[in-house]
Amino acid sequence: MATANVIRSRVYEQLYSAFPLDRPFESLVTEPLDTSETGIDVTDGTDWAQGDILEAAETGELMLVTAVATNTLTVIRGYGEVAAAGATTSSIIRKNPRFTQDQIDTALTDTLNGFAGQGVHGFNVGTFNLIASVYHYELTEPDIDQLYGVLNIYYSETTTKEPVSLPFTQVYNLSTSVSGYSTGNAVKLLSKGDRATTDPVYYSYAQSLEYVSNMDVSVGKLAAPQEGLVVLGAVAKLIGYTIIPMTQDPGQRTDRTTPPGQTVRDGRWFQGQFYRAAKAEAARLAVQRQRSVTGSARTRRAGRWRS
């Protein structure tokens, strides 16, 4: 399972494979950094000049170089959206990156948040115990995809251990101010089958891949095919972010000297690859959703009408 750093690295390599001449110069810091230090010791100060933007690869923080003295750079910390943060000795720094880590994270976030509308999600399972004379049960998982929601509720048959489905309905966006609706998300069992009070039942659900607050958590939900998909989507968005209108292009970038510009063509290629891959992934998930419904043919047929 990939981490956020692995996904960022894959995006980074895709981008600079498309734009090899824009790959930023990389060097190392020769001392650990705290959150307030403004004198950055580097391997060779002659590689840097006043006005350069320095990016700490470990944290994504940008710094503005205001002076160079031998191998020490005087910088303004937290120059971009990322606040000043500590970094270890020998960590990588980049010079004037065309695509910053903060931009990469924004593109990853936008891609993840767009998956729901494309039918792309993960899968997860949950459980709750039955209560006598109670058929309404709240679900506490905050990442249930609202488009597909709970796919199946089932129990393990005592003798054969076969999963047997229970018919249910699901409701979203309930008023959390009403007693019994504290999460705003619930299921109602239409039958408990032969299950007794306190018996556990299980449910599988479509898991939203939306970014909330932690990139590692969001990336950790991705299935293997979806890792490549989010990389493609982020690359397409990042190229789009940096396309300059032809009337504003001074011709300094060689990829922009031939109208309508190689950048535009590259962006469209990555975008096309992403949309084709997203459609294929949505089709794969549709098959998996169908297979996730256990129980008898009668139960599966009834499930189509449970809304």
PDB file of C-alpha atoms in Angstrom:
ATOM      1  CA  MET A   1       0.000   0.000   0.000  1.00  0.00           C
ATOM      2  CA  ALA A   2       1.463   3.301  -1.060  1.00  0.00           C
ATOM      3  CA  THR A   3       2.069   6.280   1.203  1.00  0.00           C
ATOM      4  CA  ALA A   4       1.542   9.944   0.398  1.00  0.00           C
ATOM      5  CA  ASN A   5       5.300  10.353  -0.162  1.00  0.00           C
ATOM      6  CA  VAL A   6       5.332   7.487  -2.668  1.00  0.00           C
ATOM      7  CA  ILE A   7       2.391   8.980  -4.584  1.00  0.00           C
ATOM      8  CA  ARG A   8       4.033  12.440  -4.573  1.00  0.00           C
ATOM      9  CA  SER A   9       7.237  10.892  -5.895  1.00  0.00           C
ATOM     10  CA  ARG A  10       5.342   9.170  -8.723  1.00  0.00           C
ATOM     11  CA  VAL A  11       3.647  12.446  -9.659  1.00  0.00           C
ATOM     12  CA  TYR A  12       6.991  14.235  -9.532  1.00  0.00           C
ATOM     13  CA  GLU A  13       8.650  11.704 -11.852  1.00  0.00           C
ATOM     14  CA  GLN A  14       5.749  11.759 -14.319  1.00  0.00           C
ATOM     15  CA  LEU A  15       5.884  15.551 -14.495  1.00  0.00           C
ATOM     16  CA  TYR A  16       9.603  15.819 -15.048  1.00  0.00           C
ATOM     17  CA  SER A  17       9.594  12.950 -17.507  1.00  0.00           C
ATOM     18  CA  ALA A  18       7.278  15.160 -19.557  1.00  0.00           C
ATOM     19  CA  PHE A  19       9.350  18.295 -18.805  1.00  0.00           C
ATOM     20  CA  PRO A  20      12.960  17.094 -18.364  1.00  0.00           C
ATOM     21  CA  LEU A  21      14.432  20.555 -18.982  1.00  0.00           C
ATOM     22  CA  ASP A  22      12.413  21.935 -16.054  1.00  0.00           C
ATOM     23  CA  ARG A  23      13.615  19.385 -13.498  1.00  0.00           C
ATOM     24  CA  PRO A  24      14.895  21.561 -10.639  1.00  0.00           C
ATOM     25  CA  PHE A  25      18.462  21.548  -9.399  1.00  0.00           C
ATOM     26  CA  GLU A  26      18.699  19.560  -6.158  1.00  0.00           C
ATOM     27  CA  SER A  27      21.193  19.858  -3.331  1.00  0.00           C
ATOM     28  CA  LEU A  28      21.443  19.017   0.371  1.00  0.00           C
ATOM     29  CA  VAL A  29      21.351  20.995   3.585  1.00  0.00           C
ATOM     30  CA  THR A  30      24.374  20.318   5.763  1.00  0.00           C
ATOM     31  CA  GLU A  31      22.704  20.898   9.141  1.00  0.00           C
ATOM     32  CA  PRO A  32      19.359  20.174  10.768  1.00  0.00           C
ATOM     33  CA  LEU A  33      16.791  22.978  10.516  1.00  0.00           C
ATOM     34  CA  ASP A  34      14.446  24.164  13.219  1.00  0.00           C
ATOM     35  CA  THR A  35      11.313  26.191  12.576  1.00  0.00           C
ATOM     36  CA  SER A  36      12.899  29.636  13.004  1.00  0.00           C
ATOM     37  CA  GLU A  37      16.410  29.401  11.545  1.00  0.00           C
ATOM     38  CA  THR A  38      17.024  31.801   8.645  1.00  0.00           C
ATOM     39  CA  GLY A  39      20.628  30.887   7.868  1.00  0.00           C
ATOM     40  CA  ILE A  40      20.609  27.692   5.777  1.00  0.00           C
ATOM     41  CA  ASP A  41      23.950  25.903   5.305  1.00  0.00           C
ATOM     42  CA  VAL A  42      24.193  24.195   1.903  1.00  0.00           C
ATOM     43  CA  THR A  43      26.794  22.133   0.077  1.00  0.00           C
ATOM     44  CA  ASP A  44      27.832  24.881  -2.361  1.00  0.00           C
ATOM     45  CA  GLY A  45      26.589  28.438  -2.090  1.00  0.00           C
ATOM     46  CA  THR A  46      27.662  29.261  -5.649  1.00  0.00           C
ATOM     47  CA  ASP A  47      24.691  27.223  -6.877  1.00  0.00           C
ATOM     48  CA  TRP A  48      22.313  29.772  -5.347  1.00  0.00           C
ATOM     49  CA  ALA A  49      21.563  33.461  -5.823  1.00  0.00           C
ATOM     50  CA  GLN A  50      19.448  36.168  -4.254  1.00  0.00           C
ATOM     51  CA  GLY A  51      15.827  35.803  -5.350  1.00  0.00           C
ATOM     52  CA  ASP A  52      15.925  32.016  -5.741  1.00  0.00           C
ATOM     53  CA  ILE A  53      13.105  29.953  -4.274  1.00  0.00           C
ATOM     54  CA  LEU A  54      14.280  27.038  -2.155  1.00  0.00           C
ATOM     55  CA  GLU A  55      11.934  24.123  -1.470  1.00  0.00           C
ATOM     56  CA  ALA A  56      12.572  21.638   1.350  1.00  0.00           C
ATOM     57  CA  ALA A  57      11.572  18.268  -0.086  1.00  0.00           C
ATOM     58  CA  GLU A  58      11.088  16.812   3.390  1.00  0.00           C
ATOM     59  CA  THR A  59       8.384  19.296   4.377  1.00  0.00           C
ATOM     60  CA  GLY A  60       7.277  21.125   1.217  1.00  0.00           C
ATOM     61  CA  GLU A  61       8.191  24.488   2.772  1.00  0.00           C
ATOM     62  CA  LEU A  62       9.278  27.244   0.384  1.00  0.00           C
ATOM     63  CA  MET A  63      11.942  29.783   1.336  1.00  0.00           C
ATOM     64  CA  LEU A  64      13.010  32.969  -0.437  1.00  0.00           C
ATOM     65  CA  VAL A  65      16.783  33.441  -0.665  1.00  0.00           C
ATOM     66  CA  THR A  66      17.642  37.048   0.232  1.00  0.00           C
ATOM     67  CA  ALA A  67      21.445  36.760   0.438  1.00  0.00           C
ATOM     68  CA  VAL A  68      24.283  34.304  -0.111  1.00  0.00           C
ATOM     69  CA  ALA A  69      27.476  34.271   1.990  1.00  0.00           C
ATOM     70  CA  THR A  70      29.870  31.459   1.009  1.00  0.00           C
ATOM     71  CA  ASN A  71      27.796  28.324   1.751  1.00  0.00           C
ATOM     72  CA  THR A  72      25.134  29.970   3.916  1.00  0.00           C
ATOM     73  CA  LEU A  73      21.845  31.185   2.479  1.00  0.00           C
ATOM     74  CA  THR A  74      19.837  33.860   4.264  1.00  0.00           C
ATOM     75  CA  VAL A  75      16.181  33.043   3.669  1.00  0.00           C
ATOM     76  CA  ILE A  76      12.642  34.093   4.504  1.00  0.00           C
ATOM     77  CA  ARG A  77      10.916  31.054   5.996  1.00  0.00           C
ATOM     78  CA  GLY A  78       7.411  29.852   5.119  1.00  0.00           C
ATOM     79  CA  TYR A  79       7.381  31.842   1.878  1.00  0.00           C
ATOM     80  CA  GLY A  80       4.511  29.835   0.381  1.00  0.00           C
ATOM     81  CA  GLU A  81       1.415  28.185   1.838  1.00  0.00           C
ATOM     82  CA  VAL A  82       3.418  25.701   3.937  1.00  0.00           C
ATOM     83  CA  ALA A  83       4.522  27.021   7.327  1.00  0.00           C
ATOM     84  CA  ALA A  84       8.140  26.835   8.512  1.00  0.00           C
ATOM     85  CA  ALA A  85       8.973  23.299   9.588  1.00  0.00           C
ATOM     86  CA  GLY A  86      12.039  21.416  10.802  1.00  0.00           C
ATOM     87  CA  ALA A  87      14.185  19.317   8.479  1.00  0.00           C
ATOM     88  CA  THR A  88      17.010  16.842   9.059  1.00  0.00           C
ATOM     89  CA  THR A  89      20.650  17.015   8.014  1.00  0.00           C
ATOM     90  CA  SER A  90      21.279  15.960   4.384  1.00  0.00           C
ATOM     91  CA  SER A  91      17.621  16.432   3.455  1.00  0.00           C
ATOM     92  CA  ILE A  92      16.995  17.396  -0.166  1.00  0.00           C
ATOM     93  CA  ILE A  93      16.358  20.991  -1.213  1.00  0.00           C
ATOM     94  CA  ARG A  94      15.183  22.080  -4.666  1.00  0.00           C
ATOM     95  CA  LYS A  95      15.895  25.291  -6.531  1.00  0.00           C
ATOM     96  CA  ASN A  96      13.047  27.188  -8.219  1.00  0.00           C
ATOM     97  CA  PRO A  97      10.777  24.137  -8.742  1.00  0.00           C
ATOM     98  CA  ARG A  98       8.239  24.519 -11.536  1.00  0.00           C
ATOM     99  CA  PHE A  99       5.872  22.246  -9.611  1.00  0.00           C
ATOM    100  CA  THR A 100       6.005  22.686  -5.851  1.00  0.00           C
ATOM    101  CA  GLN A 101       5.062  20.019  -3.354  1.00  0.00           C
ATOM    102  CA  ASP A 102       2.183  22.178  -2.177  1.00  0.00           C
ATOM    103  CA  GLN A 103       0.863  22.316  -5.760  1.00  0.00           C
ATOM    104  CA  ILE A 104       1.240  18.534  -6.029  1.00  0.00           C
ATOM    105  CA  ASP A 105      -0.768  18.043  -2.840  1.00  0.00           C
ATOM    106  CA  THR A 106      -3.459  20.417  -4.114  1.00  0.00           C
ATOM    107  CA  ALA A 107      -3.692  18.437  -7.367  1.00  0.00           C
ATOM    108  CA  LEU A 108      -3.887  15.152  -5.450  1.00  0.00           C
ATOM    109  CA  THR A 109      -6.634  16.592  -3.232  1.00  0.00           C
ATOM    110  CA  ASP A 110      -8.625  17.840  -6.230  1.00  0.00           C
ATOM    111  CA  THR A 111      -8.280  14.443  -7.930  1.00  0.00           C
ATOM    112  CA  LEU A 112      -9.369  12.486  -4.846  1.00  0.00           C
ATOM    113  CA  ASN A 113     -12.329  14.801  -4.272  1.00  0.00           C
ATOM    114  CA  GLY A 114     -13.449  14.345  -7.881  1.00  0.00           C
ATOM    115  CA  PHE A 115     -13.580  10.544  -7.714  1.00  0.00           C
ATOM    116  CA  ALA A 116     -17.103  10.363  -6.257  1.00  0.00           C
ATOM    117  CA  GLY A 117     -18.624  11.941  -9.363  1.00  0.00           C
ATOM    118  CA  GLN A 118     -16.758   9.462 -11.567  1.00  0.00           C
ATOM    119  CA  GLY A 119     -17.975   6.377  -9.730  1.00  0.00           C
ATOM    120  CA  VAL A 120     -14.586   5.640  -8.181  1.00  0.00           C
ATOM    121  CA  HIS A 121     -14.447   4.536  -4.550  1.00  0.00           C
ATOM    122  CA  GLY A 122     -12.933   1.983  -2.212  1.00  0.00           C
ATOM    123  CA  PHE A 123     -14.488  -0.859  -0.215  1.00  0.00           C
ATOM    124  CA  ASN A 124     -14.629  -1.388   3.525  1.00  0.00           C
ATOM    125  CA  VAL A 125     -16.615  -3.345   6.122  1.00  0.00           C
ATOM    126  CA  GLY A 126     -18.245  -2.578   9.462  1.00  0.00           C
ATOM    127  CA  THR A 127     -20.322  -4.341  12.102  1.00  0.00           C
ATOM    128  CA  PHE A 128     -23.012  -3.714  14.709  1.00  0.00           C
ATOM    129  CA  ASN A 129     -24.917  -5.887  17.202  1.00  0.00           C
ATOM    130  CA  LEU A 130     -28.638  -6.428  16.987  1.00  0.00           C
ATOM    131  CA  ILE A 131     -30.933  -5.056  19.715  1.00  0.00           C
ATOM    132  CA  ALA A 132     -34.319  -6.497  20.649  1.00  0.00           C
ATOM    133  CA  SER A 133     -37.243  -4.822  18.853  1.00  0.00           C
ATOM    134  CA  VAL A 134     -34.859  -2.343  17.179  1.00  0.00           C
ATOM    135  CA  TYR A 135     -34.587  -2.167  13.405  1.00  0.00           C
ATOM    136  CA  HIS A 136     -32.980   1.265  13.013  1.00  0.00           C
ATOM    137  CA  TYR A 137     -29.178   1.403  13.399  1.00  0.00           C
ATOM    138  CA  GLU A 138     -26.883   4.370  13.015  1.00  0.00           C
ATOM    139  CA  LEU A 139     -23.597   4.032  11.136  1.00  0.00           C
ATOM    140  CA  THR A 140     -20.588   5.802  12.591  1.00  0.00           C
ATOM    141  CA  GLU A 141     -18.138   5.523   9.692  1.00  0.00           C
ATOM    142  CA  PRO A 142     -17.558   9.057   8.350  1.00  0.00           C
ATOM    143  CA  ASP A 143     -16.282   7.879   4.961  1.00  0.00           C
ATOM    144  CA  ILE A 144     -19.284   6.021   3.553  1.00  0.00           C
ATOM    145  CA  ASP A 145     -19.666   7.065  -0.076  1.00  0.00           C
ATOM    146  CA  GLN A 146     -23.007   8.837  -0.437  1.00  0.00           C
ATOM    147  CA  LEU A 147     -23.558   7.715  -4.021  1.00  0.00           C
ATOM    148  CA  TYR A 148     -23.359   3.962  -3.392  1.00  0.00           C
ATOM    149  CA  GLY A 149     -23.412   3.740   0.403  1.00  0.00           C
ATOM    150  CA  VAL A 150     -23.939   0.407   2.154  1.00  0.00           C
ATOM    151  CA  LEU A 151     -23.838  -2.425  -0.367  1.00  0.00           C
ATOM    152  CA  ASN A 152     -24.781  -5.391   1.769  1.00  0.00           C
ATOM    153  CA  ILE A 153     -25.765  -6.309   5.329  1.00  0.00           C
ATOM    154  CA  TYR A 154     -25.247  -9.946   6.218  1.00  0.00           C
ATOM    155  CA  TYR A 155     -24.647 -12.438   8.978  1.00  0.00           C
ATOM    156  CA  SER A 156     -22.659 -15.674   9.176  1.00  0.00           C
ATOM    157  CA  GLU A 157     -24.931 -18.717   9.091  1.00  0.00           C
ATOM    158  CA  THR A 158     -24.347 -20.749  12.252  1.00  0.00           C
ATOM    159  CA  THR A 159     -23.769 -24.182  10.685  1.00  0.00           C
ATOM    160  CA  THR A 160     -22.366 -23.547   7.228  1.00  0.00           C
ATOM    161  CA  LYS A 161     -20.765 -20.138   7.975  1.00  0.00           C
ATOM    162  CA  GLU A 162     -22.163 -18.903   4.686  1.00  0.00           C
ATOM    163  CA  PRO A 163     -22.865 -15.152   4.546  1.00  0.00           C
ATOM    164  CA  VAL A 164     -26.607 -14.513   4.354  1.00  0.00           C
ATOM    165  CA  SER A 165     -27.922 -11.090   3.329  1.00  0.00           C
ATOM    166  CA  LEU A 166     -30.539  -9.100   5.217  1.00  0.00           C
ATOM    167  CA  PRO A 167     -32.861  -6.691   3.368  1.00  0.00           C
ATOM    168  CA  PHE A 168     -32.416  -3.066   4.380  1.00  0.00           C
ATOM    169  CA  THR A 169     -32.877   0.557   3.423  1.00  0.00           C
ATOM    170  CA  GLN A 170     -30.356   3.343   4.004  1.00  0.00           C
ATOM    171  CA  VAL A 171     -30.932   7.045   4.681  1.00  0.00           C
ATOM    172  CA  TYR A 172     -28.426   9.925   4.470  1.00  0.00           C
ATOM    173  CA  ASN A 173     -28.474  13.481   5.771  1.00  0.00           C
ATOM    174  CA  LEU A 174     -30.769  12.858   8.702  1.00  0.00           C
ATOM    175  CA  SER A 175     -31.107  15.754  11.151  1.00  0.00           C
ATOM    176  CA  THR A 176     -28.492  15.225  13.832  1.00  0.00           C
ATOM    177  CA  SER A 177     -30.560  17.293  16.269  1.00  0.00           C
ATOM    178  CA  VAL A 178     -33.190  14.534  16.485  1.00  0.00           C
ATOM    179  CA  SER A 179     -32.731  11.875  19.157  1.00  0.00           C
ATOM    180  CA  GLY A 180     -31.375   8.682  17.613  1.00  0.00           C
ATOM    181  CA  TYR A 181     -29.863  10.400  14.587  1.00  0.00           C
ATOM    182  CA  SER A 182     -26.585  11.722  16.006  1.00  0.00           C
ATOM    183  CA  THR A 183     -24.525  10.705  12.960  1.00  0.00           C
ATOM    184  CA  GLY A 184     -27.081  11.616  10.293  1.00  0.00           C
ATOM    185  CA  ASN A 185     -26.491   8.262   8.585  1.00  0.00           C
ATOM    186  CA  ALA A 186     -28.494   5.103   9.278  1.00  0.00           C
ATOM    187  CA  VAL A 187     -29.851   1.811   7.982  1.00  0.00           C
ATOM    188  CA  LYS A 188     -33.197   0.198   8.691  1.00  0.00           C
ATOM    189  CA  LEU A 189     -33.403  -3.584   8.635  1.00  0.00           C
ATOM    190  CA  LEU A 190     -36.549  -4.880   6.956  1.00  0.00           C
ATOM    191  CA  SER A 191     -35.973  -8.298   8.509  1.00  0.00           C
ATOM    192  CA  LYS A 192     -33.495  -9.848  10.954  1.00  0.00           C
ATOM    193  CA  GLY A 193     -33.784 -13.300   9.475  1.00  0.00           C
ATOM    194  CA  ASP A 194     -33.096 -15.917  12.158  1.00  0.00           C
ATOM    195  CA  ARG A 195     -30.691 -13.718  14.097  1.00  0.00           C
ATOM    196  CA  ALA A 196     -31.232 -13.316  17.843  1.00  0.00           C
ATOM    197  CA  THR A 197     -30.757 -10.255  20.068  1.00  0.00           C
ATOM    198  CA  THR A 198     -27.099  -9.146  20.437  1.00  0.00           C
ATOM    199  CA  ASP A 199     -25.977 -11.236  17.455  1.00  0.00           C
ATOM    200  CA  PRO A 200     -23.481  -9.362  15.284  1.00  0.00           C
ATOM    201  CA  VAL A 201     -24.276  -8.467  11.700  1.00  0.00           C
ATOM    202  CA  TYR A 202     -21.785  -7.128   9.193  1.00  0.00           C
ATOM    203  CA  TYR A 203     -22.011  -4.694   6.344  1.00  0.00           C
ATOM    204  CA  SER A 204     -19.862  -3.845   3.363  1.00  0.00           C
ATOM    205  CA  TYR A 205     -19.892  -0.333   1.984  1.00  0.00           C
ATOM    206  CA  ALA A 206     -18.462   1.834  -0.739  1.00  0.00           C
ATOM    207  CA  GLN A 207     -15.730   3.869   0.912  1.00  0.00           C
ATOM    208  CA  SER A 208     -15.302   7.498  -0.110  1.00  0.00           C
ATOM    209  CA  LEU A 209     -11.778   8.398  -1.230  1.00  0.00           C
ATOM    210  CA  GLU A 210     -12.357  12.091  -0.527  1.00  0.00           C
ATOM    211  CA  TYR A 211      -9.495  13.954   1.132  1.00  0.00           C
ATOM    212  CA  VAL A 212     -10.379  15.204   4.609  1.00  0.00           C
ATOM    213  CA  SER A 213      -7.294  16.232   6.575  1.00  0.00           C
ATOM    214  CA  ASN A 214      -4.548  13.623   6.225  1.00  0.00           C
ATOM    215  CA  MET A 215      -3.115  12.695   2.833  1.00  0.00           C
ATOM    216  CA  ASP A 216      -1.703   9.405   4.135  1.00  0.00           C
ATOM    217  CA  VAL A 217      -5.168   8.349   5.324  1.00  0.00           C
ATOM    218  CA  SER A 218      -6.720   9.177   1.941  1.00  0.00           C
ATOM    219  CA  VAL A 219      -3.950   7.477  -0.048  1.00  0.00           C
ATOM    220  CA  GLY A 220      -4.091   4.451   2.257  1.00  0.00           C
ATOM    221  CA  LYS A 221      -7.636   3.727   1.045  1.00  0.00           C
ATOM    222  CA  LEU A 222      -6.586   3.411  -2.605  1.00  0.00           C
ATOM    223  CA  ALA A 223      -6.561   0.016  -4.282  1.00  0.00           C
ATOM    224  CA  ALA A 224      -3.536  -0.715  -6.483  1.00  0.00           C
ATOM    225  CA  PRO A 225      -5.220   0.320  -9.787  1.00  0.00           C
ATOM    226  CA  GLN A 226      -6.390   3.552  -8.174  1.00  0.00           C
ATOM    227  CA  GLU A 227      -2.868   4.635  -7.214  1.00  0.00           C
ATOM    228  CA  GLY A 228      -1.931   5.029 -10.877  1.00  0.00           C
ATOM    229  CA  LEU A 229      -5.262   6.726 -11.525  1.00  0.00           C
ATOM    230  CA  VAL A 230      -4.729   9.428  -8.902  1.00  0.00           C
ATOM    231  CA  VAL A 231      -1.199  10.023 -10.239  1.00  0.00           C
ATOM    232  CA  LEU A 232      -2.536  10.550 -13.770  1.00  0.00           C
ATOM    233  CA  GLY A 233      -5.242  12.887 -12.529  1.00  0.00           C
ATOM    234  CA  ALA A 234      -2.816  14.965 -10.468  1.00  0.00           C
ATOM    235  CA  VAL A 235      -0.341  15.269 -13.354  1.00  0.00           C
ATOM    236  CA  ALA A 236      -3.087  16.415 -15.745  1.00  0.00           C
ATOM    237  CA  LYS A 237      -4.245  19.028 -13.234  1.00  0.00           C
ATOM    238  CA  LEU A 238      -0.723  20.256 -12.508  1.00  0.00           C
ATOM    239  CA  ILE A 239       0.045  20.770 -16.182  1.00  0.00           C
ATOM    240  CA  GLY A 240      -3.222  22.641 -16.534  1.00  0.00           C
ATOM    241  CA  TYR A 241      -2.355  24.844 -13.570  1.00  0.00           C
ATOM    242  CA  THR A 242       0.837  26.067 -15.271  1.00  0.00           C
ATOM    243  CA  ILE A 243      -0.369  26.642 -18.834  1.00  0.00           C
ATOM    244  CA  ILE A 244       0.279  30.267 -19.750  1.00  0.00           C
ATOM    245  CA  PRO A 245      -1.997  32.058 -22.229  1.00  0.00           C
ATOM    246  CA  MET A 246      -0.142  32.440 -25.534  1.00  0.00           C
ATOM    247  CA  THR A 247      -0.496  36.232 -25.407  1.00  0.00           C
ATOM    248  CA  GLN A 248       1.357  36.246 -22.078  1.00  0.00           C
ATOM    249  CA  ASP A 249       4.115  33.813 -23.050  1.00  0.00           C
ATOM    250  CA  PRO A 250       7.427  35.594 -23.647  1.00  0.00           C
ATOM    251  CA  GLY A 251       8.853  32.462 -25.249  1.00  0.00           C
ATOM    252  CA  GLN A 252      11.153  31.670 -22.345  1.00  0.00           C
ATOM    253  CA  ARG A 253       9.869  28.115 -22.151  1.00  0.00           C
ATOM    254  CA  THR A 254      10.775  26.039 -25.191  1.00  0.00           C
ATOM    255  CA  ASP A 255       7.650  23.932 -24.723  1.00  0.00           C
ATOM    256  CA  ARG A 256       5.551  27.058 -25.332  1.00  0.00           C
ATOM    257  CA  THR A 257       7.204  28.482 -28.442  1.00  0.00           C
ATOM    258  CA  THR A 258       4.988  26.694 -30.973  1.00  0.00           C
ATOM    259  CA  PRO A 259       1.294  27.637 -30.735  1.00  0.00           C
ATOM    260  CA  PRO A 260      -0.855  26.274 -29.208  1.00  0.00           C
ATOM    261  CA  GLY A 261       2.076  25.037 -27.129  1.00  0.00           C
ATOM    262  CA  GLN A 262       3.432  21.618 -26.302  1.00  0.00           C
ATOM    263  CA  THR A 263       2.263  22.049 -22.705  1.00  0.00           C
ATOM    264  CA  VAL A 264      -1.353  22.147 -23.861  1.00  0.00           C
ATOM    265  CA  ARG A 265      -0.907  18.963 -25.904  1.00  0.00           C
ATOM    266  CA  ASP A 266       0.816  17.191 -22.996  1.00  0.00           C
ATOM    267  CA  GLY A 267      -1.965  18.266 -20.647  1.00  0.00           C
ATOM    268  CA  ARG A 268      -4.636  16.927 -22.998  1.00  0.00           C
ATOM    269  CA  TRP A 269      -2.785  13.620 -23.344  1.00  0.00           C
ATOM    270  CA  PHE A 270      -2.581  13.095 -19.572  1.00  0.00           C
ATOM    271  CA  GLN A 271      -6.187  14.223 -19.194  1.00  0.00           C
ATOM    272  CA  GLY A 272      -7.350  11.755 -21.838  1.00  0.00           C
ATOM    273  CA  GLN A 273      -5.409   8.924 -20.207  1.00  0.00           C
ATOM    274  CA  PHE A 274      -6.940   9.810 -16.850  1.00  0.00           C
ATOM    275  CA  TYR A 275     -10.549   9.872 -18.089  1.00  0.00           C
ATOM    276  CA  ARG A 276     -10.145   6.559 -19.916  1.00  0.00           C
ATOM    277  CA  ALA A 277      -8.596   4.956 -16.831  1.00  0.00           C
ATOM    278  CA  ALA A 278     -11.329   6.418 -14.583  1.00  0.00           C
ATOM    279  CA  LYS A 279     -14.067   4.911 -16.779  1.00  0.00           C
ATOM    280  CA  ALA A 280     -12.335   1.527 -16.718  1.00  0.00           C
ATOM    281  CA  GLU A 281     -11.988   1.688 -12.924  1.00  0.00           C
ATOM    282  CA  ALA A 282     -15.655   2.657 -12.492  1.00  0.00           C
ATOM    283  CA  ALA A 283     -16.639  -0.364 -14.616  1.00  0.00           C
ATOM    284  CA  ARG A 284     -14.417  -2.658 -12.529  1.00  0.00           C
ATOM    285  CA  LEU A 285     -15.981  -1.342  -9.323  1.00  0.00           C
ATOM    286  CA  ALA A 286     -19.484  -1.883 -10.705  1.00  0.00           C
ATOM    287  CA  VAL A 287     -18.673  -5.579 -11.117  1.00  0.00           C
ATOM    288  CA  GLN A 288     -17.217  -5.740  -7.605  1.00  0.00           C
ATOM    289  CA  ARG A 289     -20.301  -4.081  -6.143  1.00  0.00           C
ATOM    290  CA  GLN A 290     -22.513  -6.694  -7.765  1.00  0.00           C
ATOM    291  CA  ARG A 291     -20.346  -9.514  -6.445  1.00  0.00           C
ATOM    292  CA  SER A 292     -20.373  -8.064  -2.926  1.00  0.00           C
ATOM    293  CA  VAL A 293     -24.088  -8.875  -2.571  1.00  0.00           C
ATOM    294  CA  THR A 294     -24.312 -12.267  -0.865  1.00  0.00           C
ATOM    295  CA  GLY A 295     -27.308 -14.451  -0.025  1.00  0.00           C
ATOM    296  CA  SER A 296     -29.980 -16.044  -2.168  1.00  0.00           C
ATOM    297  CA  ALA A 297     -31.070 -15.003  -5.630  1.00  0.00           C
ATOM    298  CA  ARG A 298     -34.346 -13.859  -4.075  1.00  0.00           C
ATOM    299  CA  THR A 299     -32.470 -11.591  -1.615  1.00  0.00           C
ATOM    300  CA  ARG A 300     -30.368 -10.089  -4.405  1.00  0.00           C
ATOM    301  CA  ARG A 301     -33.470  -9.481  -6.526  1.00  0.00           C
ATOM    302  CA  ALA A 302     -35.228  -7.785  -3.600  1.00  0.00           C
ATOM    303  CA  GLY A 303     -32.165  -5.644  -2.988  1.00  0.00           C
ATOM    304  CA  ARG A 304     -32.628  -3.881  -6.279  1.00  0.00           C
ATOM    305  CA  TRP A 305     -35.853  -2.382  -4.897  1.00  0.00           C
ATOM    306  CA  ARG A 306     -34.677  -1.465  -1.423  1.00  0.00           C
ATOM    307  CA  SER A 307     -34.525   2.285  -2.119  1.00  0.00           C
TER     308      SER A 307
END
